[in-house]
Coordinates of C-alpha atoms and ligand atoms in Angstrom, one line a residue:
A14 CA -68.3 -145.3 19.6
L15 CA -66.5 -143.8 16.4
A16 CA -64.7 -141.2 18.3
A17 CA -63.4 -143.7 20.7
A18 CA -60.8 -144.0 17.8
G19 CA -59.7 -140.4 18.4
P20 CA -57.4 -139.2 21.0
L21 CA -60.3 -137.9 23.4
A22 CA -60.2 -139.4 26.7
A23 CA -62.9 -142.1 27.2
Q24 CA -64.4 -140.1 30.2
V25 CA -65.9 -137.9 28.0
L26 CA -67.4 -139.8 25.3
P27 CA -71.1 -141.2 26.3
D28 CA -71.4 -144.0 28.7
G29 CA -74.0 -145.9 26.6
P30 CA -74.7 -146.7 22.8
V31 CA -74.7 -144.2 20.5
L32 CA -77.6 -145.2 18.5
A33 CA -77.1 -142.9 15.7
A34 CA -80.1 -141.7 13.7
A35 CA -82.2 -143.5 16.2
D36 CA -85.1 -141.2 15.8
L37 CA -85.4 -142.8 12.0
R38 CA -85.3 -146.4 13.5
P39 CA -88.7 -148.4 13.8
E40 CA -89.7 -148.0 17.2
Q41 CA -92.2 -148.8 19.9
S42 CA -93.2 -145.3 21.2
L43 CA -93.5 -145.1 25.3
D44 CA -94.9 -141.8 24.9
G45 CA -98.4 -141.0 26.0
E46 CA -99.8 -141.2 29.3
W47 CA -97.5 -141.7 32.2
T48 CA -98.3 -141.4 35.8
W49 CA -96.0 -138.9 38.3
S50 CA -95.6 -137.8 41.8
I51 CA -93.6 -135.1 43.1
D52 CA -90.9 -136.0 45.7
P53 CA -89.7 -132.5 46.9
Y54 CA -87.7 -133.8 49.8
R55 CA -86.3 -136.8 47.6
D56 CA -87.3 -139.5 49.9
G57 CA -87.6 -141.8 47.1
A58 CA -83.7 -141.3 46.3
A59 CA -82.5 -141.4 50.1
G60 CA -83.9 -142.0 53.3
F61 CA -84.4 -139.1 55.6
H62 CA -81.6 -140.1 57.6
G63 CA -79.5 -139.8 54.6
G64 CA -78.8 -143.7 53.9
E65 CA -81.1 -145.9 51.7
P66 CA -84.9 -144.9 51.4
G67 CA -86.9 -146.7 54.1
Q68 CA -89.5 -149.2 53.4
A69 CA -92.5 -146.7 53.3
S70 CA -90.9 -144.8 50.3
R71 CA -88.8 -147.6 49.2
R72 CA -87.6 -146.2 45.9
F73 CA -90.7 -145.0 44.3
A74 CA -89.0 -147.0 41.4
D75 CA -88.1 -150.4 43.1
V76 CA -91.0 -151.8 44.3
D77 CA -94.3 -152.7 42.4
V78 CA -96.8 -151.4 44.8
T79 CA -100.0 -152.9 43.4
Q80 CA -98.0 -156.3 43.5
A81 CA -96.7 -155.9 46.9
S82 CA -99.9 -154.6 48.2
A83 CA -101.8 -157.8 46.9
D84 CA -99.0 -159.8 48.4
D85 CA -99.2 -158.2 52.0
P86 CA -102.1 -156.1 52.7
L87 CA -100.5 -154.6 55.9
A88 CA -97.5 -153.4 53.8
L89 CA -97.0 -149.5 54.2
Y90 CA -96.4 -147.3 51.0
E91 CA -96.4 -143.7 51.1
Y92 CA -96.6 -143.3 47.3
D93 CA -98.1 -145.2 44.6
L94 CA -97.4 -144.6 40.9
D95 CA -100.2 -146.7 39.8
H96 CA -102.9 -144.1 41.4
S97 CA -101.0 -141.1 40.9
P98 CA -102.1 -138.1 38.3
V99 CA -101.7 -138.9 34.5
S100 CA -99.8 -136.6 32.2
V101 CA -99.2 -136.9 28.4
L102 CA -95.5 -137.0 27.7
P103 CA -93.2 -135.7 26.3
S104 CA -93.7 -132.4 27.8
S105 CA -92.6 -130.3 31.0
W106 CA -94.4 -130.8 34.5
L107 CA -94.8 -127.2 34.3
T108 CA -98.0 -127.5 32.3
H109 CA -99.2 -130.8 34.4
S110 CA -101.2 -128.8 37.1
A111 CA -101.3 -125.2 38.4
E112 CA -99.2 -126.1 41.5
M113 CA -96.3 -127.4 39.2
R114 CA -95.9 -124.4 37.3
H115 CA -93.0 -123.2 39.5
Y116 CA -91.6 -126.7 40.7
Q117 CA -87.8 -127.4 40.9
G118 CA -87.1 -130.5 42.2
L119 CA -87.5 -134.4 41.7
V120 CA -90.6 -135.7 39.8
W121 CA -91.1 -139.7 39.5
Y122 CA -92.8 -140.6 36.4
Q123 CA -94.2 -144.3 35.5
K124 CA -95.4 -146.0 32.3
R125 CA -96.5 -149.6 32.3
F126 CA -96.2 -151.1 29.0
D127 CA -96.5 -154.5 27.0
T128 CA -94.1 -155.6 24.4
A129 CA -93.1 -158.4 22.4
A130 CA -89.4 -159.2 22.7
K131 CA -88.1 -162.0 20.5
D132 CA -84.9 -164.1 21.0
G133 CA -81.8 -162.9 19.3
E134 CA -82.8 -159.3 19.4
R135 CA -81.3 -156.5 21.7
Q136 CA -83.8 -153.8 22.9
F137 CA -82.8 -150.2 24.2
I138 CA -85.2 -147.7 26.1
R139 CA -84.0 -144.2 24.6
F140 CA -84.9 -140.8 26.1
G141 CA -84.8 -138.0 23.5
A142 CA -84.2 -135.6 26.6
A143 CA -85.0 -135.4 30.2
N144 CA -84.2 -132.0 32.1
Y145 CA -81.9 -131.9 34.1
A146 CA -80.7 -135.3 35.5
A147 CA -82.7 -138.7 35.3
E148 CA -82.4 -141.9 37.0
V149 CA -84.2 -144.9 35.4
W150 CA -85.5 -148.2 36.5
L151 CA -87.2 -151.0 34.4
N152 CA -89.2 -153.6 36.3
G153 CA -87.4 -152.6 39.5
K154 CA -83.8 -152.8 38.3
R155 CA -81.9 -149.7 38.2
L156 CA -80.6 -149.0 34.3
G157 CA -78.5 -145.9 35.2
R158 CA -78.4 -142.2 35.4
H159 CA -78.1 -139.3 32.7
E160 CA -77.2 -135.6 33.5
G161 CA -78.1 -133.0 31.0
G162 CA -81.2 -131.7 30.0
F163 CA -80.9 -131.4 26.1
T164 CA -79.0 -134.5 24.7
S165 CA -80.4 -138.1 24.2
F166 CA -79.2 -141.3 26.1
A167 CA -80.1 -144.7 26.0
F168 CA -80.0 -148.2 28.1
E169 CA -80.1 -151.6 26.8
V170 CA -82.8 -153.6 28.3
T171 CA -82.2 -156.8 26.7
G172 CA -83.4 -159.8 29.1
L173 CA -85.3 -157.5 31.1
L174 CA -88.7 -157.2 29.4
R175 CA -91.7 -159.1 30.0
P176 CA -94.5 -159.6 27.5
Q177 CA -97.0 -157.7 29.9
G178 CA -97.0 -155.4 32.5
N179 CA -93.5 -153.7 32.2
R180 CA -93.1 -150.8 34.6
L181 CA -90.6 -148.1 33.5
V182 CA -89.9 -145.7 36.4
V183 CA -87.9 -142.3 35.9
G184 CA -87.0 -139.9 38.7
V185 CA -86.2 -136.5 36.9
D186 CA -84.6 -133.7 39.0
S187 CA -84.6 -130.1 37.5
Q188 CA -82.5 -128.9 40.3
R189 CA -78.9 -127.7 39.2
D190 CA -76.0 -126.8 41.3
G191 CA -72.8 -125.0 41.3
Q192 CA -71.1 -127.9 39.0
S193 CA -74.1 -128.1 36.7
I194 CA -74.1 -127.4 33.1
P195 CA -76.1 -124.8 32.6
P196 CA -75.7 -123.0 35.8
P197 CA -78.8 -122.7 38.3
V198 CA -79.5 -119.2 36.9
T199 CA -80.2 -118.6 33.2
D200 CA -82.5 -116.3 31.3
W201 CA -85.0 -119.1 30.3
E202 CA -87.4 -121.5 31.6
T203 CA -86.2 -124.6 33.2
Y204 CA -89.0 -126.7 31.8
G205 CA -87.9 -130.0 34.1
G206 CA -89.2 -133.3 33.0
I207 CA -89.3 -135.6 30.1
T208 CA -89.4 -133.2 27.4
R209 CA -88.4 -135.2 24.1
P210 CA -89.6 -138.7 22.9
V211 CA -89.3 -142.2 24.9
E212 CA -88.6 -145.2 22.6
L213 CA -88.0 -148.8 22.9
I214 CA -85.7 -149.4 20.0
V215 CA -85.2 -153.0 18.8
V216 CA -82.0 -154.1 16.7
P217 CA -80.2 -157.3 15.8
A218 CA -77.6 -158.9 18.2
T219 CA -75.0 -157.3 16.0
Y220 CA -76.2 -153.5 14.9
V221 CA -74.9 -150.1 13.2
D222 CA -74.5 -148.1 16.7
D223 CA -73.0 -145.1 15.0
A224 CA -72.2 -143.9 11.3
W225 CA -71.2 -140.9 10.0
V226 CA -71.7 -139.9 6.2
R227 CA -70.4 -136.3 5.1
L228 CA -68.2 -134.6 2.6
K229 CA -65.0 -134.5 3.8
D230 CA -63.8 -131.9 1.4
R231 CA -65.5 -130.7 -1.8
A232 CA -64.3 -133.7 -3.9
T233 CA -64.7 -136.5 -1.3
I234 CA -67.6 -138.4 0.4
A235 CA -66.2 -140.0 3.5
V236 CA -68.0 -142.9 5.6
D237 CA -67.5 -144.1 8.9
V238 CA -69.2 -147.1 10.5
S239 CA -69.2 -148.6 14.1
L240 CA -70.9 -152.0 14.8
N241 CA -71.8 -153.4 18.3
G242 CA -72.6 -156.9 19.0
P243 CA -70.8 -160.6 18.7
G244 CA -70.4 -160.1 15.1
A245 CA -69.0 -156.8 14.9
S246 CA -65.3 -157.5 14.0
G247 CA -64.7 -158.7 10.3
A248 CA -68.1 -158.2 9.2
Q249 CA -69.3 -157.3 6.0
V250 CA -71.0 -153.7 5.7
R251 CA -72.5 -152.6 2.6
F252 CA -72.8 -148.7 1.9
R253 CA -75.7 -147.2 -0.3
I254 CA -76.8 -144.2 -1.6
P255 CA -79.6 -145.5 -4.2
E256 CA -80.2 -142.2 -6.0
L257 CA -76.8 -141.7 -6.8
R258 CA -76.2 -145.1 -7.6
I259 CA -73.5 -145.6 -4.9
E260 CA -72.8 -149.1 -3.6
R261 CA -69.7 -149.9 -1.9
T262 CA -68.6 -152.5 0.8
M263 CA -66.1 -152.4 3.6
T264 CA -65.1 -154.7 6.3
T265 CA -64.8 -153.9 10.0
D266 CA -61.8 -154.1 11.7
A267 CA -61.1 -156.3 15.5
S268 CA -62.8 -153.2 17.2
G269 CA -65.9 -153.4 15.0
R270 CA -65.1 -149.9 12.8
A271 CA -64.7 -149.6 9.0
S272 CA -64.2 -146.5 7.1
L273 CA -64.1 -145.6 3.4
S274 CA -63.6 -142.7 1.2
L275 CA -65.2 -142.3 -2.2
P276 CA -65.4 -139.5 -4.9
R277 CA -68.6 -137.3 -4.9
P278 CA -70.4 -138.0 -8.0
P279 CA -70.9 -135.0 -10.2
S280 CA -74.4 -135.5 -10.3
A281 CA -74.5 -135.2 -6.6
L282 CA -76.3 -131.9 -5.8
W283 CA -75.0 -129.3 -2.9
W284 CA -77.1 -129.0 0.2
S285 CA -77.7 -125.3 0.7
P286 CA -80.2 -122.9 1.7
D287 CA -81.6 -122.4 -1.8
G288 CA -81.7 -126.1 -2.5
P289 CA -81.6 -128.3 0.8
K290 CA -81.1 -131.4 -1.2
L291 CA -80.9 -134.5 1.1
Y292 CA -80.1 -138.1 0.1
D293 CA -81.4 -141.4 1.8
V294 CA -78.4 -143.4 2.8
E295 CA -78.4 -146.9 3.9
I296 CA -75.9 -149.1 5.7
V297 CA -76.4 -152.8 5.9
A298 CA -74.3 -155.0 8.3
G299 CA -74.8 -157.8 10.7
G300 CA -78.5 -158.2 10.0
D301 CA -79.1 -154.6 10.6
T302 CA -80.4 -151.8 8.4
W303 CA -79.2 -148.1 9.3
R304 CA -80.7 -145.4 7.5
D305 CA -80.5 -141.6 7.4
R306 CA -80.9 -138.7 5.0
V307 CA -77.9 -136.7 4.6
G308 CA -76.8 -133.5 2.5
F309 CA -73.5 -132.7 1.1
R310 CA -72.1 -129.4 1.8
T311 CA -68.8 -127.7 2.8
I312 CA -68.3 -124.9 5.4
A313 CA -65.0 -123.2 5.7
T314 CA -63.5 -119.8 6.3
D315 CA -61.2 -117.9 4.2
G316 CA -59.8 -114.9 6.2
P317 CA -62.8 -113.0 7.1
R318 CA -65.3 -114.8 4.9
I319 CA -67.5 -117.8 5.6
L320 CA -67.5 -120.2 2.5
L321 CA -70.7 -122.7 1.9
N322 CA -69.7 -124.9 -0.8
G323 CA -66.8 -122.8 -1.6
K324 CA -68.8 -119.8 -2.1
P325 CA -69.1 -116.8 0.2
I326 CA -72.0 -116.4 2.3
F327 CA -73.7 -113.9 4.6
L328 CA -75.5 -115.5 7.5
K329 CA -78.8 -113.9 7.7
G330 CA -80.4 -115.6 10.9
I331 CA -82.3 -115.3 14.0
S332 CA -81.8 -116.7 17.4
V333 CA -84.6 -119.4 18.4
H334 CA -85.2 -121.2 21.8
E335 CA -86.8 -124.4 21.8
E336 CA -90.1 -123.4 23.2
E337 CA -93.1 -123.9 20.6
L338 CA -95.3 -121.0 19.6
G339 CA -98.4 -120.6 22.1
A340 CA -100.0 -118.9 25.4
N341 CA -98.9 -121.9 27.5
P342 CA -95.9 -124.0 25.8
T343 CA -94.7 -127.1 27.3
R344 CA -91.5 -127.6 25.2
N345 CA -92.8 -130.4 23.3
M346 CA -91.1 -129.8 19.9
T347 CA -93.4 -131.6 17.2
P348 CA -92.3 -131.6 13.7
Q349 CA -95.5 -129.1 13.4
A350 CA -93.9 -126.9 15.8
A351 CA -90.6 -126.9 14.7
R352 CA -91.9 -126.0 11.2
A353 CA -93.9 -123.2 12.6
L354 CA -91.1 -121.5 14.2
L355 CA -88.6 -122.1 11.4
G356 CA -90.8 -121.1 9.0
L357 CA -91.5 -117.8 10.5
A358 CA -87.5 -117.7 10.1
K359 CA -87.1 -119.1 6.4
D360 CA -90.2 -117.5 4.8
G361 CA -91.3 -114.6 7.2
L362 CA -87.9 -113.1 7.7
H363 CA -85.9 -114.4 4.7
A364 CA -83.2 -115.7 6.8
N365 CA -80.8 -118.7 5.5
Y366 CA -79.7 -119.4 9.2
V367 CA -80.7 -119.9 13.0
R368 CA -78.8 -119.8 15.9
L369 CA -80.3 -122.6 18.1
A370 CA -79.6 -121.3 21.5
H371 CA -78.4 -122.2 24.2
Y372 CA -78.5 -125.8 24.3
P373 CA -78.8 -128.8 21.9
H374 CA -82.3 -128.5 20.3
S375 CA -84.4 -131.4 19.6
E376 CA -83.7 -134.0 16.6
T377 CA -86.9 -132.8 15.3
M378 CA -85.8 -129.0 15.2
L379 CA -82.7 -130.2 13.3
R380 CA -84.2 -132.4 10.8
A381 CA -86.7 -129.5 10.0
A382 CA -83.7 -127.3 9.4
D383 CA -82.2 -129.9 7.2
E384 CA -85.3 -130.2 5.0
M385 CA -86.2 -126.4 5.1
G386 CA -82.9 -125.4 4.5
L387 CA -81.5 -123.3 7.1
I388 CA -77.8 -123.2 8.4
V389 CA -77.6 -124.0 12.1
W390 CA -75.5 -122.7 15.0
S391 CA -75.6 -125.6 17.8
E392 CA -74.5 -125.0 21.2
I393 CA -74.1 -126.5 24.6
P394 CA -75.4 -124.6 27.9
V395 CA -72.1 -123.5 28.8
Y396 CA -73.7 -120.0 29.9
W397 CA -72.9 -117.1 32.0
R398 CA -71.2 -118.3 35.3
I399 CA -70.1 -121.9 35.3
A400 CA -67.6 -123.4 37.8
F401 CA -64.9 -122.9 35.3
D402 CA -62.0 -123.8 37.8
D403 CA -63.9 -127.2 38.5
P404 CA -62.6 -130.5 36.9
V405 CA -66.1 -132.0 37.3
A406 CA -67.8 -129.2 35.6
L407 CA -65.4 -129.3 32.8
E408 CA -66.0 -133.1 32.5
K409 CA -69.9 -132.4 32.3
A410 CA -69.3 -129.9 29.6
R411 CA -67.0 -132.0 27.6
R412 CA -69.6 -134.9 27.9
M413 CA -72.3 -132.9 26.7
L414 CA -70.4 -131.8 23.9
A415 CA -69.5 -135.1 22.7
E416 CA -73.1 -136.2 23.2
M417 CA -74.3 -133.3 21.1
I418 CA -72.0 -133.9 18.2
L419 CA -72.4 -137.7 18.0
R420 CA -76.1 -137.2 17.9
D421 CA -76.0 -134.4 15.1
R422 CA -73.1 -134.8 13.2
N423 CA -75.1 -136.3 10.2
R424 CA -77.1 -133.1 9.8
A425 CA -76.1 -131.0 6.9
A426 CA -77.7 -127.9 8.2
I427 CA -75.0 -127.8 11.2
A428 CA -72.3 -125.3 10.1
L429 CA -71.2 -124.3 13.5
W430 CA -70.4 -125.8 17.0
S431 CA -70.6 -123.2 19.6
V432 CA -68.9 -124.0 22.9
G433 CA -70.7 -121.4 25.1
N434 CA -72.4 -118.0 25.5
E435 CA -71.2 -115.0 27.2
T436 CA -68.9 -116.3 29.7
P437 CA -66.9 -113.9 31.8
Q438 CA -63.2 -113.9 31.0
S439 CA -60.7 -115.5 33.3
P440 CA -57.6 -117.7 33.1
A441 CA -59.8 -120.7 34.3
R442 CA -62.7 -119.9 31.9
N443 CA -60.0 -119.4 29.1
A444 CA -58.7 -122.7 29.6
F445 CA -62.0 -124.7 30.2
M446 CA -63.3 -122.9 26.6
K447 CA -60.2 -124.0 24.9
Q448 CA -60.4 -127.5 26.0
L449 CA -64.2 -127.3 24.5
A450 CA -62.8 -126.0 21.3
A451 CA -60.0 -128.7 20.9
D452 CA -62.7 -131.3 21.6
V453 CA -64.7 -130.3 18.5
R454 CA -61.9 -130.5 16.4
V455 CA -61.4 -134.3 17.4
L456 CA -65.0 -135.0 17.1
D457 CA -65.7 -133.0 13.9
P458 CA -63.1 -131.3 12.0
T459 CA -65.6 -130.8 9.1
R460 CA -67.5 -127.8 10.7
L461 CA -66.6 -124.5 12.3
V462 CA -65.9 -123.7 16.0
T463 CA -67.4 -120.6 17.7
A464 CA -68.5 -119.2 20.8
A465 CA -71.0 -116.2 21.8
L466 CA -68.3 -113.6 23.4
L467 CA -68.6 -110.0 24.8
V468 CA -66.1 -107.2 23.5
G469 CA -64.4 -104.8 25.4
R470 CA -65.6 -100.8 25.6
D471 CA -63.4 -97.8 26.0
D472 CA -65.1 -94.6 26.4
S473 CA -62.3 -92.3 27.1
G474 CA -61.8 -91.0 23.8
P475 CA -64.0 -88.9 21.5
V476 CA -66.3 -92.0 20.4
P477 CA -66.8 -95.2 22.1
V478 CA -64.3 -97.9 21.0
Q479 CA -65.5 -101.7 21.0
T480 CA -62.6 -104.2 20.6
M481 CA -62.9 -107.9 20.2
D482 CA -60.2 -108.6 22.6
D483 CA -61.3 -111.9 24.0
P484 CA -58.5 -114.3 24.1
L485 CA -60.6 -117.3 23.3
A486 CA -61.0 -115.9 19.6
A487 CA -57.5 -117.5 19.1
S488 CA -59.3 -120.9 19.4
L489 CA -62.2 -120.2 17.3
D490 CA -62.8 -120.3 13.3
V491 CA -65.8 -117.8 13.8
M492 CA -65.9 -115.3 16.4
A493 CA -69.4 -114.1 17.6
V494 CA -70.5 -111.4 19.8
N495 CA -73.4 -110.3 21.8
A496 CA -74.1 -106.6 21.8
Y497 CA -77.0 -104.8 23.4
N498 CA -75.9 -101.2 22.7
G499 CA -78.9 -99.0 23.4
W500 CA -80.7 -101.5 25.0
Y501 CA -78.6 -102.4 28.3
T502 CA -76.1 -99.6 27.8
G503 CA -76.9 -95.9 27.9
D504 CA -76.1 -95.1 24.5
R505 CA -78.8 -93.5 22.3
L506 CA -80.1 -95.2 19.3
A507 CA -79.2 -92.3 17.3
D508 CA -75.6 -92.7 18.2
L509 CA -75.2 -96.2 17.3
S510 CA -73.3 -95.7 14.4
K511 CA -70.8 -93.5 16.0
I512 CA -69.5 -96.4 18.1
E513 CA -66.2 -97.4 16.6
W514 CA -65.5 -101.2 16.6
R515 CA -62.3 -102.8 16.1
V516 CA -61.8 -106.3 15.0
P517 CA -57.8 -107.0 14.9
Q518 CA -58.4 -110.9 13.7
D519 CA -58.3 -112.1 10.6
K520 CA -61.6 -114.0 11.0
P521 CA -65.3 -113.8 10.4
L522 CA -67.3 -112.0 13.1
L523 CA -70.9 -112.7 13.8
F524 CA -73.4 -110.7 16.0
S525 CA -74.7 -114.0 17.6
E526 CA -77.0 -111.4 19.6
V527 CA -78.5 -107.8 19.2
G528 CA -82.0 -107.3 20.6
A529 CA -84.4 -104.9 22.4
G530 CA -87.8 -105.9 24.2
A531 CA -91.2 -105.0 23.1
K532 CA -94.4 -106.0 24.2
A533 CA -96.6 -106.8 21.0
G534 CA -99.4 -104.3 20.7
L535 CA -97.7 -101.7 23.1
H536 CA -97.5 -98.5 20.7
Q537 CA -95.7 -95.1 21.4
P538 CA -95.3 -93.6 18.2
D539 CA -94.5 -89.9 19.5
N540 CA -92.0 -90.6 22.1
P541 CA -91.2 -94.2 21.8
G542 CA -90.1 -95.7 25.3
K543 CA -88.4 -99.2 25.9
F544 CA -90.8 -102.1 25.3
S545 CA -92.9 -100.1 22.5
E546 CA -92.7 -101.8 19.2
E547 CA -91.7 -98.4 17.8
F548 CA -88.6 -98.3 20.1
Q549 CA -87.7 -102.0 19.0
A550 CA -88.4 -101.3 15.6
E551 CA -85.8 -98.1 15.8
Y552 CA -83.6 -100.1 17.4
Y553 CA -83.2 -102.5 14.6
R554 CA -82.8 -99.9 12.1
Q555 CA -80.0 -98.4 14.1
T556 CA -78.4 -101.6 15.0
L557 CA -78.2 -102.9 11.7
A558 CA -76.7 -99.4 10.4
M559 CA -74.0 -99.6 12.8
L560 CA -73.2 -103.3 11.9
A561 CA -73.0 -102.6 8.3
R562 CA -69.9 -100.4 9.1
I563 CA -68.2 -103.2 11.2
P564 CA -65.1 -105.1 9.7
N565 CA -65.2 -108.7 9.2
F566 CA -69.0 -108.6 9.8
E567 CA -70.3 -111.6 8.2
G568 CA -73.5 -112.6 9.8
I569 CA -76.2 -112.1 12.6
S570 CA -78.6 -113.8 14.6
P571 CA -80.5 -111.2 16.5
W572 CA -82.1 -112.0 19.9
I573 CA -84.8 -113.4 19.3
L574 CA -87.5 -114.9 16.9
K575 CA -90.2 -115.2 19.8
D576 CA -91.0 -114.2 23.3
F577 CA -90.1 -116.7 25.3
R578 CA -90.6 -117.6 29.2
S579 CA -88.0 -116.2 31.7
P580 CA -88.5 -116.3 35.5
R581 CA -86.1 -113.2 35.6
R582 CA -88.5 -111.0 33.7
Q583 CA -91.3 -110.1 36.1
R584 CA -92.2 -106.6 35.2
P585 CA -96.3 -106.6 35.4
G586 CA -98.5 -105.8 32.2
I587 CA -95.1 -105.8 30.3
Q588 CA -93.1 -108.8 30.8
D589 CA -95.2 -111.0 33.4
G590 CA -92.9 -113.7 33.1
W591 CA -91.5 -113.3 29.6
N592 CA -88.6 -112.2 27.8
R593 CA -89.8 -109.7 25.3
K594 CA -87.2 -109.5 22.9
G595 CA -89.1 -111.5 20.6
L596 CA -89.8 -110.3 16.9
V597 CA -93.2 -111.9 17.5
S598 CA -95.1 -112.4 20.6
E599 CA -95.4 -115.9 22.4
T600 CA -98.5 -116.3 20.3
G601 CA -96.8 -115.4 17.1
Q602 CA -98.1 -111.9 16.5
R603 CA -95.5 -110.0 14.9
K604 CA -93.9 -106.8 15.9
E605 CA -92.9 -103.8 14.0
A606 CA -89.3 -104.9 14.1
F607 CA -90.0 -108.0 12.4
D608 CA -90.7 -106.2 9.1
V609 CA -87.6 -104.2 9.5
L610 CA -85.3 -107.1 9.5
A611 CA -87.0 -109.0 7.0
E612 CA -86.7 -105.9 4.7
W613 CA -83.2 -105.8 5.5
Y614 CA -82.3 -109.7 4.7
A615 CA -84.6 -109.3 1.5
K616 CA -82.2 -106.8 0.1
K617 CA -78.9 -108.0 1.8
E618 CA -76.7 -110.1 -0.6
Ligands
GCB21 C1 -77.9 -112.6 26.6 C2 -78.3 -113.7 26.6 C3 -79.6 -114.4 26.5 C4 -80.5 -113.5 27.2 C5 -80.5 -112.3 26.7 C6 -81.4 -111.0 27.3 O1 -77.0 -111.9 26.4 O2 -77.2 -114.8 25.9 O3 -79.7 -115.8 27.0 O4 -81.8 -113.9 27.2 O5 -79.1 -111.5 26.7 O6 -82.4 -110.8 26.6 O7 -80.7 -110.2 28.1

């Protein structure tokens, strides 16, 4: 990977290939019908005595049961993925059947497929995401394991494929423990399973594994390339942006890397929410052609201001979970689903910005944001209570951060990398988060580092005082705060504007969350109570009035665009398993507060 050139410790970089912009490579899709079987006691992963699995449950993955039973009709197997129920992937198992709705644990998946592999080619099997951890076998051979439910991973399978009847088996375990990122308790649905596309990607023996094309500053386009394969070193690399008539060549060094800088042509258009111009770029090397679509823009801060392409911008945003609209979502973010969600933000709310909470969203969402012109905050699930004093947890978080940045740093839309959300302050947490912020600066110095923080509150004086006093602020470019005054606090909505906010730092402050719940259709015009549309609308009016008086206030992403599944929210008749802070219901029904925010954004410069 390119980043290996930097000072980042190798242990936090992804093990496997980067396969940058893999979603644009020609592929054989392995989506569609897969069979599946539960394994609640994890018999297929370890025997009931704790050692290797026994014969009867011998790794669901290792044995081709159909073949083995034909060879020995008396062979005993207590599972059979060739005759298990079928579901269509990607999705989460929670919609596979009614019994699977609340299953947490290990599920085995199997796909049989044919493929024509040619000599001299290399093949990779790539997973967009499997939540939370996945172990993968091809034709009985173990390929490896990946932990983390929101980043892509790939295994090379060159030499392992057959023309017919390949058997790909994946054990996906949704269970998190004390060292996991995110921790076991969150405020969203886990969506265990293979939730993003699975592809067989074929490349030449020497191919472009990683490439990064971006504006280094307003005047300079920078390109980094990393080849992989027998011809990687001393190779000729051709870089092209046909629409700008740019064509350059470079030669890779002994490690297969090459870089170049060139002036940004005056005719190159800026990427911005008002004009999200993307250019096709092409890198040809070693018989491979790598393609991506990139936008040219800069993002920076100047004291308390945020500058896009050198000009101040106020971020009018909304927070979004990766969950499609609909009564029974399964977390399969198709391009249509992504456009439906982001369209509500861009066209409905007049937003120029989305906070993609609380984990790296799918590549589909980021491509849609690039094309539609929405500035993106992208985050890793360092959420609430992580084992901040545990070096294993830190290594997992650092790896996840590196995987996110390596996957997405060609996306113009992304302006902010967030290293976490609402993490309780402690010396261990401060050191943990500081390390993550430092990693961002190594992996991608062209973007801003942020995190969603909490503020301190003092009620001893005549008015409440809320102060941005998190020591982590010193390590961030942009501070952000989650604030629920009047929803989780006892403040009366009419008194919100009396709160005094102190922001001692000379940096921009975003409100990464403000929000209140409402059940769509629940009206209480006379005396609005919590969960009525009127209360939520009034919460937005009063909160927006309060924010307007806060120093360094440069943007906001209220919580949240759409009602989303959360097992923590079980109030019957109101929540029924949904967090109701959406501006629209799960099916897209708009609540009154939607218009309050849309009108404010329409007027706000
Ligand atoms: C928060 C969390 C978010 C929750 C939200 C809520 O502060 O960051 O994940 O869903 O509050 O609704 O309580």
